[in-house]
Amino acid sequence: MSTAPVLAGVHHLKLPVSDLDRSLAWYATRLGYRKEQDWFDDGVRTGIGMTHPAGGPGLALRLDPERARSSAGFDFFAIGVPDETAIRALAGRLTALGEQHAGVHLATFGWILPLLHDPDGHEVRFYTTEHHTDSTSVPEVHDAVRTAARGEAARAHPDQGTG
């Protein structure tokens, strides 16, 4: 019997942003988020709570320009996408909207879509929840990028060894 406490996944994610309306518009148009609530402190709007109509995690934006600047480039979280088909469709949507990203790649267990950046420069990553590898059979991961590149090469040319 486990002594671990009962948990129920991620309740919501929160990001510091420099402009609430700009970030709301970006998350709405790029990822389909919808505003659920506004938060005010002393009469000043300081936050927005958003929901996703198709299973994405709740997302909160907190007005905090200094933290937003200092955390630009960091990937606070990765949003789950069901499978390879869905992540490729997401990549196509983002490309059609003019967003730069690194495309879909084989990752250690599933597929990854990295290097999408929101208006404050936070990296928003996506991983499939569907795995192509049994995660219990990989006890350690060394140089994930190089390992994934070898896996992609092996899938593209199955007749050649991964050497």
Short mmCIF file of N, CA, C and O in Angstrom, two decimals, residues 35-150:
data_model
loop_
_atom_site.label_atom_id
_atom_site.label_comp_id
_atom_site.label_asym_id
_atom_site.label_seq_id
_atom_site.Cartn_x
_atom_site.Cartn_y
_atom_site.Cartn_z
N LYS A 35 -10.95 33.13 -21.87
CA LYS A 35 -10.92 33.80 -20.57
C LYS A 35 -12.09 33.31 -19.73
O LYS A 35 -13.23 33.26 -20.19
N GLU A 36 -11.79 32.98 -18.49
CA GLU A 36 -12.80 32.51 -17.56
C GLU A 36 -13.06 33.55 -16.47
O GLU A 36 -14.18 33.69 -16.00
N GLN A 37 -12.01 34.26 -16.08
CA GLN A 37 -12.17 35.25 -15.02
C GLN A 37 -11.04 36.28 -15.05
O GLN A 37 -9.97 36.04 -15.61
N ASP A 38 -11.32 37.44 -14.46
CA ASP A 38 -10.31 38.47 -14.23
C ASP A 38 -10.08 38.57 -12.73
O ASP A 38 -11.00 38.39 -11.94
N TRP A 39 -8.85 38.88 -12.36
CA TRP A 39 -8.52 39.10 -10.95
C TRP A 39 -8.07 40.54 -10.77
O TRP A 39 -7.33 41.08 -11.60
N PHE A 40 -8.48 41.12 -9.68
CA PHE A 40 -8.16 42.52 -9.38
C PHE A 40 -7.55 42.60 -7.99
O PHE A 40 -7.95 41.90 -7.07
N ASP A 41 -6.57 43.46 -7.85
CA ASP A 41 -5.99 43.82 -6.55
C ASP A 41 -6.10 45.32 -6.43
O ASP A 41 -5.58 46.06 -7.27
N ASP A 42 -6.81 45.78 -5.40
CA ASP A 42 -7.00 47.21 -5.17
C ASP A 42 -7.53 47.92 -6.41
O ASP A 42 -7.09 49.01 -6.77
N GLY A 43 -8.47 47.28 -7.10
CA GLY A 43 -9.10 47.89 -8.25
C GLY A 43 -8.32 47.81 -9.55
O GLY A 43 -8.77 48.29 -10.58
N VAL A 44 -7.14 47.19 -9.54
CA VAL A 44 -6.30 47.07 -10.73
C VAL A 44 -6.31 45.62 -11.18
O VAL A 44 -6.08 44.71 -10.38
N ARG A 45 -6.59 45.39 -12.48
CA ARG A 45 -6.58 44.02 -13.00
C ARG A 45 -5.15 43.51 -12.99
O ARG A 45 -4.26 44.09 -13.63
N THR A 46 -4.93 42.42 -12.28
CA THR A 46 -3.60 41.85 -12.14
C THR A 46 -3.49 40.42 -12.64
O THR A 46 -2.40 39.86 -12.65
N GLY A 47 -4.61 39.85 -13.07
CA GLY A 47 -4.53 38.48 -13.53
C GLY A 47 -5.74 38.07 -14.35
O GLY A 47 -6.79 38.71 -14.30
N ILE A 48 -5.54 37.00 -15.09
CA ILE A 48 -6.58 36.41 -15.91
C ILE A 48 -6.52 34.90 -15.73
O ILE A 48 -5.44 34.30 -15.77
N GLY A 49 -7.67 34.28 -15.54
CA GLY A 49 -7.76 32.83 -15.50
C GLY A 49 -8.37 32.37 -16.81
O GLY A 49 -9.34 32.95 -17.29
N MET A 50 -7.79 31.33 -17.40
CA MET A 50 -8.27 30.83 -18.69
C MET A 50 -8.55 29.34 -18.60
O MET A 50 -7.93 28.62 -17.82
N THR A 51 -9.46 28.92 -19.43
CA THR A 51 -9.81 27.52 -19.55
C THR A 51 -9.61 27.09 -21.00
O THR A 51 -9.58 27.94 -21.89
N HIS A 52 -9.48 25.79 -21.18
CA HIS A 52 -9.29 25.27 -22.54
C HIS A 52 -10.45 24.34 -22.87
O HIS A 52 -10.75 23.44 -22.10
N PRO A 53 -11.09 24.54 -24.01
CA PRO A 53 -12.28 23.76 -24.34
C PRO A 53 -12.02 22.31 -24.75
O PRO A 53 -12.96 21.53 -24.85
N ALA A 54 -10.78 21.94 -24.96
CA ALA A 54 -10.49 20.59 -25.45
C ALA A 54 -9.45 19.87 -24.60
O ALA A 54 -8.62 19.13 -25.11
N GLY A 55 -9.48 20.10 -23.29
CA GLY A 55 -8.66 19.31 -22.38
C GLY A 55 -7.34 19.89 -21.93
O GLY A 55 -6.64 19.27 -21.14
N GLY A 56 -6.97 21.06 -22.41
CA GLY A 56 -5.72 21.67 -21.97
C GLY A 56 -5.80 22.07 -20.50
O GLY A 56 -6.89 22.28 -19.97
N PRO A 57 -4.68 22.21 -19.84
CA PRO A 57 -4.70 22.59 -18.42
C PRO A 57 -5.18 24.03 -18.25
O PRO A 57 -5.02 24.86 -19.15
N GLY A 58 -5.77 24.31 -17.09
CA GLY A 58 -6.10 25.69 -16.77
C GLY A 58 -4.84 26.53 -16.82
O GLY A 58 -3.75 26.06 -16.52
N LEU A 59 -4.99 27.79 -17.23
CA LEU A 59 -3.83 28.67 -17.34
C LEU A 59 -4.17 30.01 -16.73
O LEU A 59 -5.22 30.59 -17.01
N ALA A 60 -3.30 30.48 -15.86
CA ALA A 60 -3.45 31.79 -15.24
C ALA A 60 -2.31 32.69 -15.71
O ALA A 60 -1.16 32.25 -15.79
N LEU A 61 -2.65 33.91 -16.03
CA LEU A 61 -1.66 34.91 -16.40
C LEU A 61 -1.63 35.95 -15.28
O LEU A 61 -2.68 36.46 -14.89
N ARG A 62 -0.47 36.25 -14.78
CA ARG A 62 -0.32 37.20 -13.68
C ARG A 62 0.53 38.37 -14.18
O ARG A 62 1.64 38.17 -14.67
N LEU A 63 0.00 39.58 -14.04
CA LEU A 63 0.74 40.76 -14.46
C LEU A 63 1.94 40.95 -13.55
O LEU A 63 1.81 41.22 -12.36
N ASP A 64 3.12 40.74 -14.12
CA ASP A 64 4.38 40.86 -13.38
C ASP A 64 5.50 41.03 -14.41
O ASP A 64 6.23 40.09 -14.73
N PRO A 65 5.60 42.25 -14.98
CA PRO A 65 6.55 42.47 -16.08
C PRO A 65 8.00 42.10 -15.74
O PRO A 65 8.71 41.56 -16.58
N GLU A 66 8.43 42.40 -14.51
CA GLU A 66 9.82 42.09 -14.15
C GLU A 66 10.10 40.60 -14.19
O GLU A 66 11.09 40.14 -14.76
N ARG A 67 9.21 39.80 -13.59
CA ARG A 67 9.39 38.35 -13.63
C ARG A 67 9.25 37.81 -15.05
O ARG A 67 9.93 36.86 -15.43
N ALA A 68 8.35 38.40 -15.82
CA ALA A 68 8.18 37.95 -17.20
C ALA A 68 9.48 38.14 -17.98
O ALA A 68 9.92 37.24 -18.70
N ARG A 69 10.12 39.29 -17.81
CA ARG A 69 11.40 39.55 -18.50
C ARG A 69 12.48 38.59 -18.03
O ARG A 69 13.25 38.05 -18.83
N SER A 70 12.57 38.38 -16.73
CA SER A 70 13.66 37.56 -16.20
C SER A 70 13.49 36.08 -16.52
O SER A 70 14.47 35.33 -16.49
N SER A 71 12.28 35.65 -16.84
CA SER A 71 12.07 34.24 -17.12
C SER A 71 11.90 33.94 -18.61
O SER A 71 11.62 32.79 -18.98
N ALA A 72 12.09 34.93 -19.45
CA ALA A 72 11.99 34.71 -20.90
C ALA A 72 12.95 33.62 -21.33
O ALA A 72 14.09 33.55 -20.85
N GLY A 73 12.49 32.75 -22.19
CA GLY A 73 13.32 31.66 -22.68
C GLY A 73 13.19 30.37 -21.90
O GLY A 73 13.58 29.31 -22.37
N PHE A 74 12.62 30.46 -20.68
CA PHE A 74 12.51 29.26 -19.85
C PHE A 74 11.23 28.52 -20.20
O PHE A 74 10.20 29.11 -20.45
N ASP A 75 11.30 27.20 -20.21
CA ASP A 75 10.12 26.37 -20.45
C ASP A 75 9.59 25.87 -19.10
O ASP A 75 10.05 24.90 -18.56
N PHE A 76 8.63 26.61 -18.55
CA PHE A 76 8.05 26.28 -17.25
C PHE A 76 7.31 24.96 -17.26
O PHE A 76 7.20 24.29 -16.25
N PHE A 77 6.72 24.61 -18.38
CA PHE A 77 5.87 23.43 -18.45
C PHE A 77 5.83 22.91 -19.87
O PHE A 77 6.25 23.59 -20.80
N ALA A 78 5.31 21.72 -20.01
CA ALA A 78 5.03 21.14 -21.32
C ALA A 78 3.56 20.74 -21.30
O ALA A 78 3.09 20.11 -20.36
N ILE A 79 2.84 21.13 -22.32
CA ILE A 79 1.42 20.80 -22.40
C ILE A 79 1.27 19.48 -23.15
O ILE A 79 1.89 19.27 -24.20
N GLY A 80 0.47 18.59 -22.59
CA GLY A 80 0.25 17.29 -23.20
C GLY A 80 -0.66 17.37 -24.42
O GLY A 80 -1.61 18.14 -24.45
N VAL A 81 -0.32 16.60 -25.42
CA VAL A 81 -1.10 16.44 -26.64
C VAL A 81 -1.30 14.94 -26.80
O VAL A 81 -0.38 14.17 -26.56
N PRO A 82 -2.49 14.49 -27.21
CA PRO A 82 -2.78 13.05 -27.16
C PRO A 82 -1.82 12.15 -27.94
O PRO A 82 -1.41 11.12 -27.42
N ASP A 83 -1.50 12.52 -29.18
CA ASP A 83 -0.73 11.57 -30.00
C ASP A 83 0.02 12.31 -31.10
O ASP A 83 -0.06 13.53 -31.23
N GLU A 84 0.74 11.53 -31.91
CA GLU A 84 1.56 12.12 -32.97
C GLU A 84 0.70 12.90 -33.98
O GLU A 84 1.09 13.98 -34.43
N THR A 85 -0.44 12.37 -34.33
CA THR A 85 -1.32 13.06 -35.29
C THR A 85 -1.73 14.43 -34.76
O THR A 85 -1.69 15.43 -35.47
N ALA A 86 -2.12 14.48 -33.48
CA ALA A 86 -2.57 15.74 -32.89
C ALA A 86 -1.44 16.75 -32.77
O ALA A 86 -1.64 17.95 -32.99
N ILE A 87 -0.24 16.30 -32.43
CA ILE A 87 0.87 17.24 -32.28
C ILE A 87 1.32 17.78 -33.65
O ILE A 87 1.69 18.95 -33.78
N ARG A 88 1.22 16.94 -34.67
CA ARG A 88 1.54 17.42 -36.02
C ARG A 88 0.48 18.42 -36.51
O ARG A 88 0.81 19.41 -37.17
N ALA A 89 -0.77 18.19 -36.17
CA ALA A 89 -1.82 19.15 -36.52
C ALA A 89 -1.60 20.47 -35.79
O ALA A 89 -1.78 21.55 -36.37
N LEU A 90 -1.20 20.42 -34.53
CA LEU A 90 -0.90 21.63 -33.77
C LEU A 90 0.25 22.39 -34.42
O LEU A 90 0.20 23.62 -34.58
N ALA A 91 1.30 21.69 -34.80
CA ALA A 91 2.44 22.34 -35.46
C ALA A 91 1.99 23.03 -36.74
O ALA A 91 2.39 24.16 -37.03
N GLY A 92 1.14 22.37 -37.51
CA GLY A 92 0.62 22.97 -38.74
C GLY A 92 -0.20 24.22 -38.46
O GLY A 92 -0.08 25.23 -39.17
N ARG A 93 -1.01 24.17 -37.41
CA ARG A 93 -1.82 25.35 -37.03
C ARG A 93 -0.91 26.52 -36.67
O ARG A 93 -1.12 27.64 -37.11
N LEU A 94 0.09 26.24 -35.85
CA LEU A 94 1.00 27.30 -35.41
C LEU A 94 1.76 27.90 -36.59
O LEU A 94 1.93 29.11 -36.68
N THR A 95 2.21 27.05 -37.49
CA THR A 95 2.92 27.52 -38.68
C THR A 95 2.00 28.40 -39.52
O THR A 95 2.41 29.48 -39.98
N ALA A 96 0.76 27.97 -39.71
CA ALA A 96 -0.20 28.75 -40.50
C ALA A 96 -0.47 30.12 -39.87
O ALA A 96 -0.78 31.08 -40.58
N LEU A 97 -0.33 30.21 -38.54
CA LEU A 97 -0.52 31.48 -37.84
C LEU A 97 0.76 32.33 -37.81
O LEU A 97 0.79 33.38 -37.19
N GLY A 98 1.81 31.84 -38.46
CA GLY A 98 3.06 32.59 -38.53
C GLY A 98 3.98 32.42 -37.34
O GLY A 98 4.96 33.16 -37.19
N GLU A 99 3.71 31.42 -36.50
CA GLU A 99 4.55 31.19 -35.32
C GLU A 99 5.76 30.34 -35.69
O GLU A 99 5.65 29.35 -36.41
N GLN A 100 6.91 30.73 -35.17
CA GLN A 100 8.11 29.94 -35.35
C GLN A 100 8.20 28.91 -34.23
O GLN A 100 7.86 29.20 -33.08
N HIS A 101 8.64 27.72 -34.57
CA HIS A 101 8.84 26.64 -33.61
C HIS A 101 9.81 25.67 -34.25
O HIS A 101 10.22 25.85 -35.39
N ALA A 102 10.19 24.63 -33.52
CA ALA A 102 11.19 23.69 -34.04
C ALA A 102 10.60 22.49 -34.75
O ALA A 102 11.34 21.59 -35.15
N GLY A 103 9.30 22.45 -34.93
CA GLY A 103 8.68 21.31 -35.58
C GLY A 103 8.54 20.13 -34.64
O GLY A 103 8.99 20.16 -33.50
N VAL A 104 7.92 19.08 -35.12
CA VAL A 104 7.68 17.88 -34.31
C VAL A 104 8.87 16.94 -34.46
O VAL A 104 9.34 16.69 -35.56
N HIS A 105 9.32 16.43 -33.31
CA HIS A 105 10.46 15.52 -33.29
C HIS A 105 10.17 14.34 -32.37
O HIS A 105 9.42 14.46 -31.42
N LEU A 106 10.81 13.25 -32.69
CA LEU A 106 10.77 12.09 -31.82
C LEU A 106 11.50 12.47 -30.53
O LEU A 106 12.59 13.03 -30.57
N ALA A 107 10.88 12.20 -29.41
CA ALA A 107 11.52 12.44 -28.10
C ALA A 107 11.79 11.09 -27.46
O ALA A 107 11.56 10.04 -28.07
N THR A 108 12.26 11.09 -26.25
CA THR A 108 12.63 9.83 -25.60
C THR A 108 11.47 8.85 -25.55
O THR A 108 11.63 7.68 -25.84
N PHE A 109 10.28 9.33 -25.20
CA PHE A 109 9.13 8.43 -25.06
C PHE A 109 8.01 8.70 -26.07
O PHE A 109 7.27 7.81 -26.42
N GLY A 110 7.84 9.92 -26.48
CA GLY A 110 6.77 10.29 -27.40
C GLY A 110 7.30 11.25 -28.44
O GLY A 110 8.43 11.14 -28.89
N TRP A 111 6.49 12.24 -28.78
CA TRP A 111 6.89 13.26 -29.75
C TRP A 111 6.85 14.62 -29.06
O TRP A 111 6.02 14.86 -28.18
N ILE A 112 7.74 15.51 -29.47
CA ILE A 112 7.86 16.83 -28.86
C ILE A 112 7.73 17.91 -29.93
O ILE A 112 8.17 17.72 -31.07
N LEU A 113 7.12 19.01 -29.54
CA LEU A 113 7.06 20.23 -30.36
C LEU A 113 7.63 21.35 -29.48
O LEU A 113 6.94 21.90 -28.64
N PRO A 114 8.93 21.64 -29.63
CA PRO A 114 9.57 22.65 -28.78
C PRO A 114 9.74 24.00 -29.49
O PRO A 114 9.45 24.14 -30.68
N LEU A 115 10.23 24.94 -28.73
CA LEU A 115 10.69 26.25 -29.20
C LEU A 115 9.59 27.15 -29.75
O LEU A 115 9.86 27.99 -30.61
N LEU A 116 8.38 27.00 -29.24
CA LEU A 116 7.34 28.00 -29.48
C LEU A 116 7.47 29.00 -28.34
O LEU A 116 7.67 28.61 -27.19
N HIS A 117 7.39 30.28 -28.64
CA HIS A 117 7.54 31.29 -27.60
C HIS A 117 6.33 32.21 -27.57
O HIS A 117 5.86 32.66 -28.61
N ASP A 118 5.84 32.47 -26.35
CA ASP A 118 4.71 33.38 -26.19
C ASP A 118 5.21 34.82 -26.28
O ASP A 118 6.42 35.05 -26.47
N PRO A 119 4.35 35.82 -26.18
CA PRO A 119 4.78 37.22 -26.36
C PRO A 119 5.87 37.69 -25.39
O PRO A 119 6.61 38.62 -25.70
N ASP A 120 5.98 37.05 -24.22
CA ASP A 120 7.03 37.41 -23.28
C ASP A 120 8.28 36.55 -23.42
O ASP A 120 9.22 36.67 -22.65
N GLY A 121 8.28 35.67 -24.40
CA GLY A 121 9.46 34.85 -24.66
C GLY A 121 9.52 33.55 -23.87
O GLY A 121 10.50 32.82 -23.96
N HIS A 122 8.47 33.22 -23.10
CA HIS A 122 8.45 31.92 -22.41
C HIS A 122 8.33 30.83 -23.46
O HIS A 122 7.51 30.94 -24.37
N GLU A 123 9.13 29.80 -23.31
CA GLU A 123 9.00 28.68 -24.22
C GLU A 123 7.80 27.83 -23.82
O GLU A 123 7.67 27.46 -22.66
N VAL A 124 6.94 27.56 -24.76
CA VAL A 124 5.80 26.68 -24.54
C VAL A 124 6.07 25.41 -25.33
O VAL A 124 6.21 25.45 -26.55
N ARG A 125 6.22 24.30 -24.62
CA ARG A 125 6.52 23.01 -25.25
C ARG A 125 5.30 22.11 -25.21
O ARG A 125 4.47 22.22 -24.32
N PHE A 126 5.27 21.18 -26.13
CA PHE A 126 4.20 20.21 -26.18
C PHE A 126 4.82 18.83 -26.30
O PHE A 126 5.78 18.63 -27.06
N TYR A 127 4.30 17.87 -25.55
CA TYR A 127 4.71 16.48 -25.63
C TYR A 127 3.46 15.63 -25.80
O TYR A 127 2.41 15.94 -25.23
N THR A 128 3.60 14.55 -26.53
CA THR A 128 2.47 13.63 -26.63
C THR A 128 2.39 12.80 -25.35
O THR A 128 3.40 12.44 -24.76
N THR A 129 1.17 12.52 -24.97
CA THR A 129 0.96 11.62 -23.84
C THR A 129 1.04 10.17 -24.33
O THR A 129 1.26 9.27 -23.53
N GLU A 130 0.87 9.96 -25.63
CA GLU A 130 1.07 8.64 -26.23
C GLU A 130 2.58 8.42 -26.35
O GLU A 130 3.31 9.30 -26.80
N HIS A 131 3.04 7.27 -25.93
CA HIS A 131 4.47 6.95 -25.99
C HIS A 131 4.74 5.96 -27.11
O HIS A 131 3.92 5.11 -27.42
N HIS A 132 5.92 6.07 -27.70
CA HIS A 132 6.37 5.09 -28.68
C HIS A 132 7.33 4.10 -28.03
O HIS A 132 7.74 3.14 -28.65
N THR A 133 7.71 4.36 -26.79
CA THR A 133 8.66 3.53 -26.05
C THR A 133 8.10 3.29 -24.66
O THR A 133 7.49 4.18 -24.07
N ASP A 134 8.33 2.12 -24.12
CA ASP A 134 7.92 1.82 -22.75
C ASP A 134 8.83 2.59 -21.80
O ASP A 134 10.03 2.35 -21.74
N SER A 135 8.23 3.56 -21.08
CA SER A 135 9.03 4.43 -20.22
C SER A 135 9.74 3.66 -19.11
O SER A 135 10.78 4.09 -18.63
N THR A 136 9.23 2.50 -18.71
CA THR A 136 9.90 1.74 -17.66
C THR A 136 11.14 1.01 -18.18
O THR A 136 11.94 0.53 -17.39
N SER A 137 11.30 0.94 -19.51
CA SER A 137 12.47 0.27 -20.08
C SER A 137 13.64 1.23 -20.29
O SER A 137 14.67 0.84 -20.81
N VAL A 138 13.47 2.49 -19.92
CA VAL A 138 14.53 3.50 -20.09
C VAL A 138 14.81 4.11 -18.71
O VAL A 138 14.28 5.16 -18.37
N PRO A 139 15.67 3.46 -17.91
CA PRO A 139 15.89 3.96 -16.55
C PRO A 139 16.69 5.26 -16.47
O PRO A 139 16.60 5.98 -15.50
N GLU A 140 17.49 5.54 -17.50
CA GLU A 140 18.29 6.77 -17.53
C GLU A 140 18.26 7.33 -18.93
O GLU A 140 18.25 6.59 -19.91
N VAL A 141 18.29 8.65 -19.01
CA VAL A 141 18.35 9.31 -20.31
C VAL A 141 19.60 10.18 -20.32
O VAL A 141 19.77 11.05 -19.46
N HIS A 142 20.48 9.92 -21.27
CA HIS A 142 21.70 10.70 -21.43
C HIS A 142 21.64 11.39 -22.80
O HIS A 142 21.43 10.72 -23.81
N ASP A 143 21.80 12.68 -22.82
CA ASP A 143 21.78 13.47 -24.06
C ASP A 143 20.52 13.18 -24.87
O ASP A 143 20.55 12.56 -25.93
N ALA A 144 19.39 13.65 -24.34
CA ALA A 144 18.09 13.37 -24.93
C ALA A 144 17.99 13.83 -26.39
O ALA A 144 17.39 13.14 -27.22
N VAL A 145 18.57 14.97 -26.72
CA VAL A 145 18.48 15.48 -28.09
C VAL A 145 19.19 14.55 -29.06
O VAL A 145 18.66 14.18 -30.11
N ARG A 146 20.40 14.13 -28.72
CA ARG A 146 21.16 13.23 -29.60
C ARG A 146 20.47 11.86 -29.71
O ARG A 146 20.38 11.29 -30.80
N THR A 147 19.96 11.36 -28.60
CA THR A 147 19.26 10.07 -28.62
C THR A 147 18.03 10.14 -29.51
O THR A 147 17.76 9.24 -30.30
N ALA A 148 17.26 11.24 -29.39
CA ALA A 148 16.06 11.40 -30.22
C ALA A 148 16.43 11.51 -31.69
O ALA A 148 15.75 10.95 -32.56
N ALA A 149 17.52 12.21 -32.00
CA ALA A 149 17.95 12.35 -33.40
C ALA A 149 18.31 10.98 -33.98
O ALA A 149 17.97 10.69 -35.14
N ARG A 150 18.98 10.16 -33.19
CA ARG A 150 19.30 8.80 -33.67
C ARG A 150 18.01 8.01 -33.90
O ARG A 150 17.89 7.27 -34.88
#
